């Protein structure tokens, strides 16, 4: 990022006063206007609900170009990373800025593997929740509580402490998420095994029981690993911005990630793949698809096809093509091509890729459309969908948090407001009202 000699002039038409503000260029993407002195100069704030036109930070981690359908981590295209890397390779890339060599990857995998255990007293923490509590509520509470168990490395000004916290967070999330599921169905916790990969460990902790050894499907483990890669980071979205805003006060990393989990839980953010399955269930049968397509095209009908198009990507979601391939691999492995709900999904996909209405409006199936189908096929309940999203995104959150801590320009978050309440009111004592 560099300040250029380019400026933007702002003129107040009420009094004719003008101010110039420098334009800052990144390495790629839109330039930004540096308005940090805007209030001091003009006595006014900018108004940008949702911060959709505001750059809140400088970051070198993830770049998105929604118009062109581009998603890159540290300069590498998501297509190359998903096809040729493991999740822990991508995690290393997000944290350290470079892809690891074989020695670095082995050391990093060993570090993460030997941090997957959780302090045994945390198991008692789970017992404080109701069995019917949503797993997202459980992992939000457990992650927030980790600072009470791992308070030996919470000095955020110490790079070594930050590194330990990063490793712990990435390593323990599969265990925390899997145990939330086990607790909700009344089964005993399954502890991690050090000889298994990151994705294999998660699947085993989700589905194994003490009664028999769990047989891990390489195809399903590969699919889960790829899903984690595709959800690892997505620039300054609601949950990532929440993590940064929380961290700007100096809060510990466990509290920051817990805040990110809470933000992700919202249906407008992390619940999109749940909405896809609810839509498929509402359609009910392949025969009803033409009727539902017609309803979706009507502006007067509230029915919407979920999992098509994306608020960021105005072109094809680059993750969707990889997820579509993964979906087919999983269905072939499980022999579930004839499952009714999945047949509806596949027919919807075919129509969306061929129908002029969808093609012209660029309403292609997105990553949420396919991930929901994959999770259902793998036997993962809807309540766990967002938990897996949180498991994957933890790597991005903790990378963004670490970058923020080291940014000399970062200040405590303090958004402004356009006040619309009473300017001043005369107080009347209770006896006279």
Coordinates of C-alpha atoms in Angstrom, one line a residue:
X1 CA 0.0 0.0 0.0
X2 CA 1.3 3.4 -0.9
X3 CA 0.2 7.0 -0.7
X4 CA 0.2 8.6 -4.1
X5 CA 0.2 12.2 -5.2
X6 CA -3.4 11.7 -6.3
X7 CA -6.0 13.5 -4.3
X8 CA -9.8 13.8 -4.1
X9 CA -11.3 17.2 -3.5
X10 CA -14.4 17.5 -1.3
X11 CA -16.4 20.8 -1.6
X12 CA -19.1 21.9 0.9
X13 CA -21.7 23.5 -1.4
X14 CA -23.1 25.4 1.6
X15 CA -20.1 27.6 2.1
X16 CA -17.8 26.9 -0.8
X17 CA -15.0 25.5 1.3
X18 CA -12.9 22.7 -0.2
X19 CA -10.5 20.1 1.2
X20 CA -8.2 17.6 -0.4
X21 CA -7.7 14.1 0.7
X22 CA -4.9 11.7 -0.5
X23 CA -5.8 8.6 -2.5
X24 CA -4.1 5.4 -1.4
X25 CA -3.3 2.6 -3.8
X26 CA -3.2 -1.1 -2.8
X27 CA -1.3 -3.7 -4.8
X28 CA -4.5 -4.7 -6.5
X29 CA -8.2 -3.7 -6.4
X30 CA -9.9 -0.3 -5.8
X31 CA -8.0 2.6 -4.4
X32 CA -9.2 4.3 -1.2
X33 CA -9.6 7.9 -0.1
X34 CA -7.8 8.6 3.2
X35 CA -10.5 10.4 5.2
X36 CA -9.0 10.1 8.7
X37 CA -8.8 13.9 9.0
X38 CA -12.3 14.4 7.5
X39 CA -14.0 15.1 10.8
X40 CA -11.2 17.4 12.0
X41 CA -11.3 19.4 8.8
X42 CA -15.1 19.6 8.1
X43 CA -16.8 18.9 11.4
X44 CA -18.8 16.2 9.6
X45 CA -18.8 12.3 9.6
X46 CA -19.3 10.1 6.6
X47 CA -22.5 8.0 6.6
X48 CA -22.0 4.4 5.4
X49 CA -24.4 1.9 7.0
X50 CA -22.9 -1.6 6.9
X51 CA -19.5 -0.1 6.0
X52 CA -20.0 -1.2 2.4
X53 CA -17.9 1.6 1.0
X54 CA -15.5 1.9 3.8
X55 CA -12.1 0.3 4.1
X56 CA -11.6 -0.4 7.8
X57 CA -8.1 -1.7 7.6
X58 CA -5.1 -2.6 5.4
X59 CA -4.7 -6.3 4.9
X60 CA -2.4 -8.6 2.8
X61 CA -4.3 -11.8 3.5
X62 CA -7.3 -12.2 1.2
X63 CA -8.3 -10.5 -2.0
X64 CA -11.7 -10.7 -3.6
X65 CA -12.9 -9.3 -6.9
X66 CA -16.6 -10.2 -7.0
X67 CA -17.1 -8.9 -10.6
X68 CA -14.5 -11.2 -12.0
X69 CA -15.1 -14.1 -9.6
X70 CA -11.7 -14.0 -8.0
X71 CA -10.7 -15.2 -4.5
X72 CA -7.0 -15.2 -3.6
X73 CA -5.2 -16.0 -0.4
X74 CA -1.8 -14.3 -0.2
X75 CA -1.9 -14.0 -4.0
X76 CA -2.7 -17.6 -4.7
X77 CA -5.9 -18.5 -6.4
X78 CA -8.4 -20.5 -4.4
X79 CA -8.7 -23.0 -7.3
X80 CA -5.0 -23.9 -7.0
X81 CA -5.0 -24.1 -3.2
X82 CA -8.1 -26.3 -3.0
X83 CA -6.9 -28.7 -5.7
X84 CA -3.2 -29.0 -4.6
X85 CA -3.0 -28.2 -0.9
X86 CA -4.2 -29.5 2.4
X87 CA -6.1 -27.4 4.9
X88 CA -3.1 -27.1 7.2
X89 CA -0.9 -25.9 4.2
X90 CA -3.5 -23.1 3.6
X91 CA -3.6 -22.4 7.3
X92 CA 0.1 -22.0 7.4
X93 CA -0.1 -19.7 4.3
X94 CA -2.8 -17.5 5.9
X95 CA -0.8 -17.2 9.2
X96 CA 2.8 -16.9 7.9
X97 CA 2.3 -15.3 4.4
X98 CA 4.0 -18.1 2.5
X99 CA 3.3 -21.7 1.6
X100 CA 5.4 -24.0 3.7
X101 CA 8.3 -26.2 2.4
X102 CA 8.1 -29.9 3.4
X103 CA 10.1 -29.4 6.6
X104 CA 8.0 -26.4 7.7
X105 CA 4.7 -28.2 6.9
X106 CA 5.8 -31.3 9.0
X107 CA 6.7 -29.1 11.9
X108 CA 3.4 -27.1 11.7
X109 CA 1.3 -30.3 11.4
X110 CA 3.1 -31.7 14.4
X111 CA 2.4 -28.5 16.4
X112 CA -1.3 -28.5 15.5
X113 CA -1.7 -32.2 16.1
X114 CA -0.2 -32.0 19.6
X115 CA -2.5 -29.1 20.5
X116 CA -5.8 -30.9 19.6
X117 CA -6.4 -32.1 23.2
X118 CA -8.5 -29.8 25.4
X119 CA -7.9 -29.2 29.1
X120 CA -9.9 -32.0 30.8
X121 CA -11.8 -29.6 33.0
X122 CA -13.4 -28.2 29.8
X123 CA -15.4 -31.4 29.6
X124 CA -17.3 -30.3 32.8
X125 CA -18.0 -26.9 31.1
X126 CA -20.0 -28.8 28.4
X127 CA -22.1 -30.4 31.1
X128 CA -23.4 -27.0 32.1
X129 CA -25.3 -26.7 28.8
X130 CA -28.7 -28.3 28.1
X131 CA -28.6 -31.3 25.8
X132 CA -30.9 -29.6 23.3
X133 CA -28.7 -26.4 23.1
X134 CA -27.7 -25.4 19.6
X135 CA -24.1 -26.5 18.9
X136 CA -23.2 -23.0 17.9
X137 CA -24.3 -21.7 21.3
X138 CA -22.0 -24.4 22.9
X139 CA -18.9 -23.6 20.8
X140 CA -19.3 -19.9 21.3
X141 CA -19.4 -20.4 25.1
X142 CA -16.5 -22.9 25.1
X143 CA -14.2 -20.9 22.9
X144 CA -14.9 -17.8 25.0
X145 CA -14.0 -19.8 28.2
X146 CA -10.6 -21.0 26.8
X147 CA -8.9 -17.9 28.1
X148 CA -9.7 -19.2 31.6
X149 CA -7.8 -22.4 30.9
X150 CA -5.0 -21.1 28.8
X151 CA -4.1 -17.8 30.4
X152 CA -0.4 -18.5 30.2
X153 CA -0.1 -17.0 26.7
X154 CA -2.5 -14.0 26.6
X155 CA 0.0 -11.2 26.3
X156 CA -1.0 -10.0 22.9
X157 CA 2.1 -7.7 22.7
X158 CA 4.3 -10.8 22.8
X159 CA 4.7 -12.4 19.3
X160 CA 5.4 -15.8 20.9
X161 CA 2.3 -15.7 23.0
X162 CA 0.3 -14.7 19.9
X163 CA 1.8 -17.7 18.0
X164 CA 0.8 -20.1 20.8
X165 CA -2.7 -18.8 20.9
X166 CA -3.0 -19.1 17.1
X167 CA -1.9 -22.7 17.2
X168 CA -4.2 -23.6 20.1
X169 CA -7.2 -22.0 18.4
X170 CA -6.7 -23.8 15.1
X171 CA -5.9 -27.1 16.7
X172 CA -8.7 -27.2 19.3
X173 CA -11.6 -26.1 17.1
X174 CA -12.3 -29.5 15.5
X175 CA -12.4 -31.1 19.0
X176 CA -14.6 -28.3 20.4
X177 CA -17.0 -28.5 17.4
X178 CA -17.2 -32.3 17.4
X179 CA -17.8 -32.5 21.1
X180 CA -20.6 -30.0 20.8
X181 CA -22.3 -32.4 18.5
X182 CA -21.6 -35.4 20.7
X183 CA -23.0 -33.6 23.7
X184 CA -26.1 -32.7 21.8
X185 CA -26.9 -36.4 20.9
X186 CA -25.9 -37.8 24.3
X187 CA -22.8 -39.7 23.1
X188 CA -19.5 -39.8 24.9
X189 CA -16.7 -37.5 23.7
X190 CA -14.2 -39.0 21.3
X191 CA -10.6 -37.8 21.9
X192 CA -8.3 -36.9 18.9
X193 CA -5.8 -39.4 17.5
X194 CA -2.3 -38.0 16.7
X195 CA -1.8 -40.2 13.6
X196 CA -4.8 -38.8 11.8
X197 CA -5.0 -35.7 9.6
X198 CA -6.9 -32.6 10.6
X199 CA -10.0 -33.6 8.6
X200 CA -9.8 -37.3 9.5
X201 CA -9.6 -36.4 13.2
X202 CA -12.7 -34.2 12.9
X203 CA -14.8 -36.8 11.2
X204 CA -13.7 -39.5 13.7
X205 CA -14.5 -37.3 16.7
X206 CA -17.9 -36.6 15.1
X207 CA -19.0 -40.1 14.2
X208 CA -16.9 -42.7 16.1
X209 CA -18.2 -44.4 19.2
X210 CA -16.3 -46.5 21.8
X211 CA -18.2 -49.6 20.6
X212 CA -16.1 -50.1 17.4
X213 CA -13.3 -48.5 15.4
X214 CA -14.4 -45.9 13.0
X215 CA -13.4 -46.5 9.4
X216 CA -12.4 -43.3 7.7
X217 CA -13.3 -42.9 4.0
X218 CA -10.4 -41.2 2.1
X219 CA -12.9 -39.6 -0.2
X220 CA -15.0 -38.1 2.6
X221 CA -11.8 -36.9 4.5
X222 CA -10.6 -35.2 1.3
X223 CA -14.0 -33.6 0.8
X224 CA -14.0 -32.3 4.4
X225 CA -10.5 -31.0 4.0
X226 CA -11.4 -29.2 0.8
X227 CA -14.6 -27.7 2.4
X228 CA -12.4 -26.3 5.2
X229 CA -10.0 -24.7 2.6
X230 CA -12.9 -23.1 0.7
X231 CA -14.2 -21.5 3.9
X232 CA -10.9 -20.6 5.5
X233 CA -11.1 -16.8 4.9
X234 CA -13.2 -14.4 3.0
X235 CA -11.8 -10.9 3.5
X236 CA -13.5 -8.3 5.7
X237 CA -17.0 -9.8 6.1
X238 CA -19.3 -9.4 9.1
X239 CA -17.6 -12.0 11.4
X240 CA -14.0 -11.1 10.4
X241 CA -14.7 -7.4 11.0
X242 CA -16.3 -8.4 14.4
X243 CA -13.1 -10.3 15.3
X244 CA -11.0 -7.2 14.4
X245 CA -13.3 -4.8 16.1
X246 CA -13.2 -6.9 19.3
X247 CA -9.5 -7.3 19.1
X248 CA -8.9 -3.5 18.6
X249 CA -9.7 -3.0 22.3
X250 CA -6.9 -5.4 23.3
X251 CA -9.2 -8.3 24.1
X252 CA -7.6 -11.8 24.2
X253 CA -7.8 -13.9 21.0
X254 CA -10.2 -16.5 22.4
X255 CA -12.7 -13.7 23.2
X256 CA -12.2 -12.3 19.7
X257 CA -12.9 -15.6 18.0
X258 CA -15.9 -16.2 20.2
X259 CA -17.3 -12.9 19.0
X260 CA -16.7 -14.0 15.4
X261 CA -18.6 -17.2 16.1
X262 CA -21.5 -15.2 17.4
X263 CA -21.6 -13.0 14.3
X264 CA -21.3 -16.0 12.0
X265 CA -24.3 -17.6 13.7
X266 CA -26.6 -15.0 12.2
X267 CA -28.8 -16.4 9.3
X268 CA -27.7 -13.7 7.0
X269 CA -24.1 -14.8 7.3
X270 CA -23.3 -18.4 8.2
X271 CA -26.7 -20.0 7.8
X272 CA -27.1 -19.9 4.1
X273 CA -26.5 -23.7 3.5
X274 CA -29.1 -24.5 6.1
X275 CA -31.5 -22.3 4.0
X276 CA -30.7 -24.4 0.9
X277 CA -31.8 -27.6 2.6
X278 CA -35.0 -26.0 3.9
X279 CA -35.7 -24.9 0.3
X280 CA -35.1 -28.3 -1.1
X281 CA -37.5 -29.8 1.5
X282 CA -40.1 -27.2 0.6
X283 CA -39.9 -28.1 -3.1
X284 CA -40.3 -31.7 -2.1
X285 CA -40.2 -33.4 -5.5
X286 CA -38.6 -33.0 -8.9
X287 CA -42.0 -32.6 -10.4
X288 CA -42.5 -29.4 -8.5
X289 CA -39.3 -27.7 -9.8
X290 CA -40.9 -26.0 -12.8
X291 CA -43.6 -24.5 -10.6
X292 CA -41.0 -23.3 -8.1
X293 CA -38.7 -21.9 -10.9
X294 CA -41.7 -19.9 -12.2
X295 CA -42.4 -18.6 -8.7
X296 CA -38.8 -17.6 -8.2
X297 CA -38.9 -15.6 -11.3
X298 CA -42.0 -13.7 -10.2
X299 CA -41.4 -10.4 -8.4
X300 CA -44.8 -10.8 -6.7
X301 CA -44.0 -14.2 -5.2
X302 CA -42.0 -14.3 -1.9
X303 CA -40.5 -17.7 -2.8
X304 CA -36.8 -17.5 -3.5
X305 CA -34.3 -20.1 -4.6
X306 CA -31.6 -20.3 -2.0
X307 CA -28.0 -21.0 -2.8
X308 CA -28.0 -19.2 -6.2
X309 CA -26.0 -16.0 -6.8
X310 CA -23.8 -14.3 -4.2
X311 CA -23.8 -10.8 -2.7
X312 CA -20.1 -10.4 -3.3
X313 CA -19.6 -12.5 -6.5
X314 CA -21.4 -10.9 -9.4
X315 CA -19.9 -13.6 -11.5
X316 CA -19.5 -17.3 -10.8
X317 CA -18.4 -18.0 -7.2
X318 CA -14.9 -19.5 -7.7
X319 CA -15.4 -21.9 -4.8
X320 CA -18.6 -23.3 -6.3
X321 CA -17.0 -25.2 -9.2
X322 CA -14.6 -26.9 -6.8
X323 CA -17.5 -27.6 -4.4
X324 CA -19.6 -29.0 -7.2
X325 CA -16.8 -31.5 -8.1
X326 CA -16.5 -32.4 -4.5
X327 CA -20.2 -32.9 -4.2
X328 CA -20.2 -35.4 -7.1
X329 CA -17.3 -37.3 -5.6
X330 CA -19.1 -37.6 -2.2
X331 CA -22.4 -38.8 -3.8
X332 CA -20.5 -41.4 -5.9
X333 CA -18.7 -42.6 -2.8
X334 CA -21.9 -43.0 -0.8
X335 CA -24.0 -44.2 -3.6
X336 CA -26.6 -41.5 -2.9
X337 CA -27.4 -40.2 -6.4
X338 CA -31.0 -41.4 -6.1
X339 CA -31.7 -39.8 -2.8
X340 CA -34.8 -37.6 -3.4
X341 CA -33.6 -34.3 -1.9
X342 CA -30.3 -34.7 -3.8
X343 CA -32.1 -35.4 -7.0
X344 CA -34.0 -32.1 -6.6
X345 CA -30.7 -30.3 -6.0
X346 CA -29.0 -31.8 -9.1
X347 CA -32.0 -30.9 -11.3
X348 CA -32.0 -27.3 -10.0
X349 CA -28.3 -27.1 -10.7
X350 CA -28.9 -28.3 -14.3
X351 CA -31.7 -25.7 -14.9
X352 CA -29.8 -22.8 -13.3
X353 CA -26.8 -23.4 -15.6
X354 CA -28.9 -23.6 -18.8
X355 CA -31.9 -21.3 -18.2
X356 CA -31.6 -17.9 -19.8
X357 CA -33.1 -16.1 -16.8
X358 CA -30.5 -17.5 -14.4
X359 CA -27.6 -17.1 -16.8
X360 CA -28.4 -13.5 -17.7
X361 CA -28.8 -12.5 -14.1
X362 CA -25.7 -14.6 -13.2
X363 CA -27.6 -16.6 -10.6
X364 CA -25.2 -19.5 -10.6
X365 CA -25.2 -22.1 -7.8
X366 CA -22.9 -20.9 -5.0
X367 CA -20.7 -22.6 -2.5
X368 CA -23.5 -22.8 0.0
X369 CA -25.7 -24.7 -2.4
X370 CA -23.2 -27.6 -2.7
X371 CA -21.9 -27.6 0.8
X372 CA -25.4 -28.2 2.3
X373 CA -25.9 -31.2 0.0
X374 CA -22.5 -32.6 0.9
X375 CA -23.1 -32.2 4.6
X376 CA -26.5 -33.9 4.3
X377 CA -25.0 -36.8 2.3
X378 CA -22.3 -37.3 4.9
X379 CA -24.8 -37.5 7.7
X380 CA -24.0 -34.2 9.3
X381 CA -27.1 -32.6 10.9
X382 CA -28.3 -29.1 9.9
X383 CA -27.5 -27.8 13.3
X384 CA -23.8 -28.5 12.7
X385 CA -23.5 -26.8 9.3
X386 CA -22.5 -23.3 10.7
X387 CA -20.3 -25.0 13.3
X388 CA -18.2 -26.5 10.5
X389 CA -18.1 -23.1 8.8
X390 CA -16.8 -21.6 12.1
X391 CA -14.2 -24.4 12.4
X392 CA -12.9 -23.5 8.9
X393 CA -13.1 -19.7 9.4
X394 CA -11.2 -19.8 12.7
X395 CA -7.9 -19.9 10.7
X396 CA -8.9 -16.8 8.8
X397 CA -10.1 -15.0 12.0
X398 CA -6.9 -15.7 13.9
X399 CA -4.8 -14.7 10.9
X400 CA -6.7 -11.4 10.6
X401 CA -6.5 -10.8 14.3
X402 CA -2.7 -11.3 14.3
X403 CA -2.3 -9.0 11.3
X404 CA -4.3 -6.3 13.1
X405 CA -2.2 -6.5 16.3
X406 CA 0.9 -5.8 14.2
X407 CA -0.6 -2.9 12.2
X408 CA 0.8 0.4 13.5
X409 CA -2.1 2.3 12.0
X410 CA -4.7 0.2 13.8
X411 CA -6.7 2.0 16.5
X412 CA -9.6 0.9 18.8
X413 CA -12.8 0.7 16.7
X414 CA -15.1 3.7 17.3
X415 CA -17.7 4.0 14.5
X416 CA -19.7 7.3 14.5
X417 CA -23.4 7.8 14.1
X418 CA -26.1 10.0 12.6
X419 CA -28.1 10.9 15.6
X420 CA -31.9 10.9 15.0
X421 CA -33.3 11.1 18.5
X422 CA -34.5 14.0 20.5
X423 CA -32.1 16.9 20.5
X424 CA -33.0 18.0 24.0
X425 CA -36.0 17.5 26.2
X426 CA -37.2 19.3 29.4
X427 CA -37.1 17.0 32.3
X428 CA -40.3 16.7 34.4
X429 CA -40.1 15.1 37.9
X430 CA -42.2 12.0 38.5
X431 CA -44.7 13.7 40.8
X432 CA -45.5 16.3 38.0
X433 CA -45.9 13.9 35.1

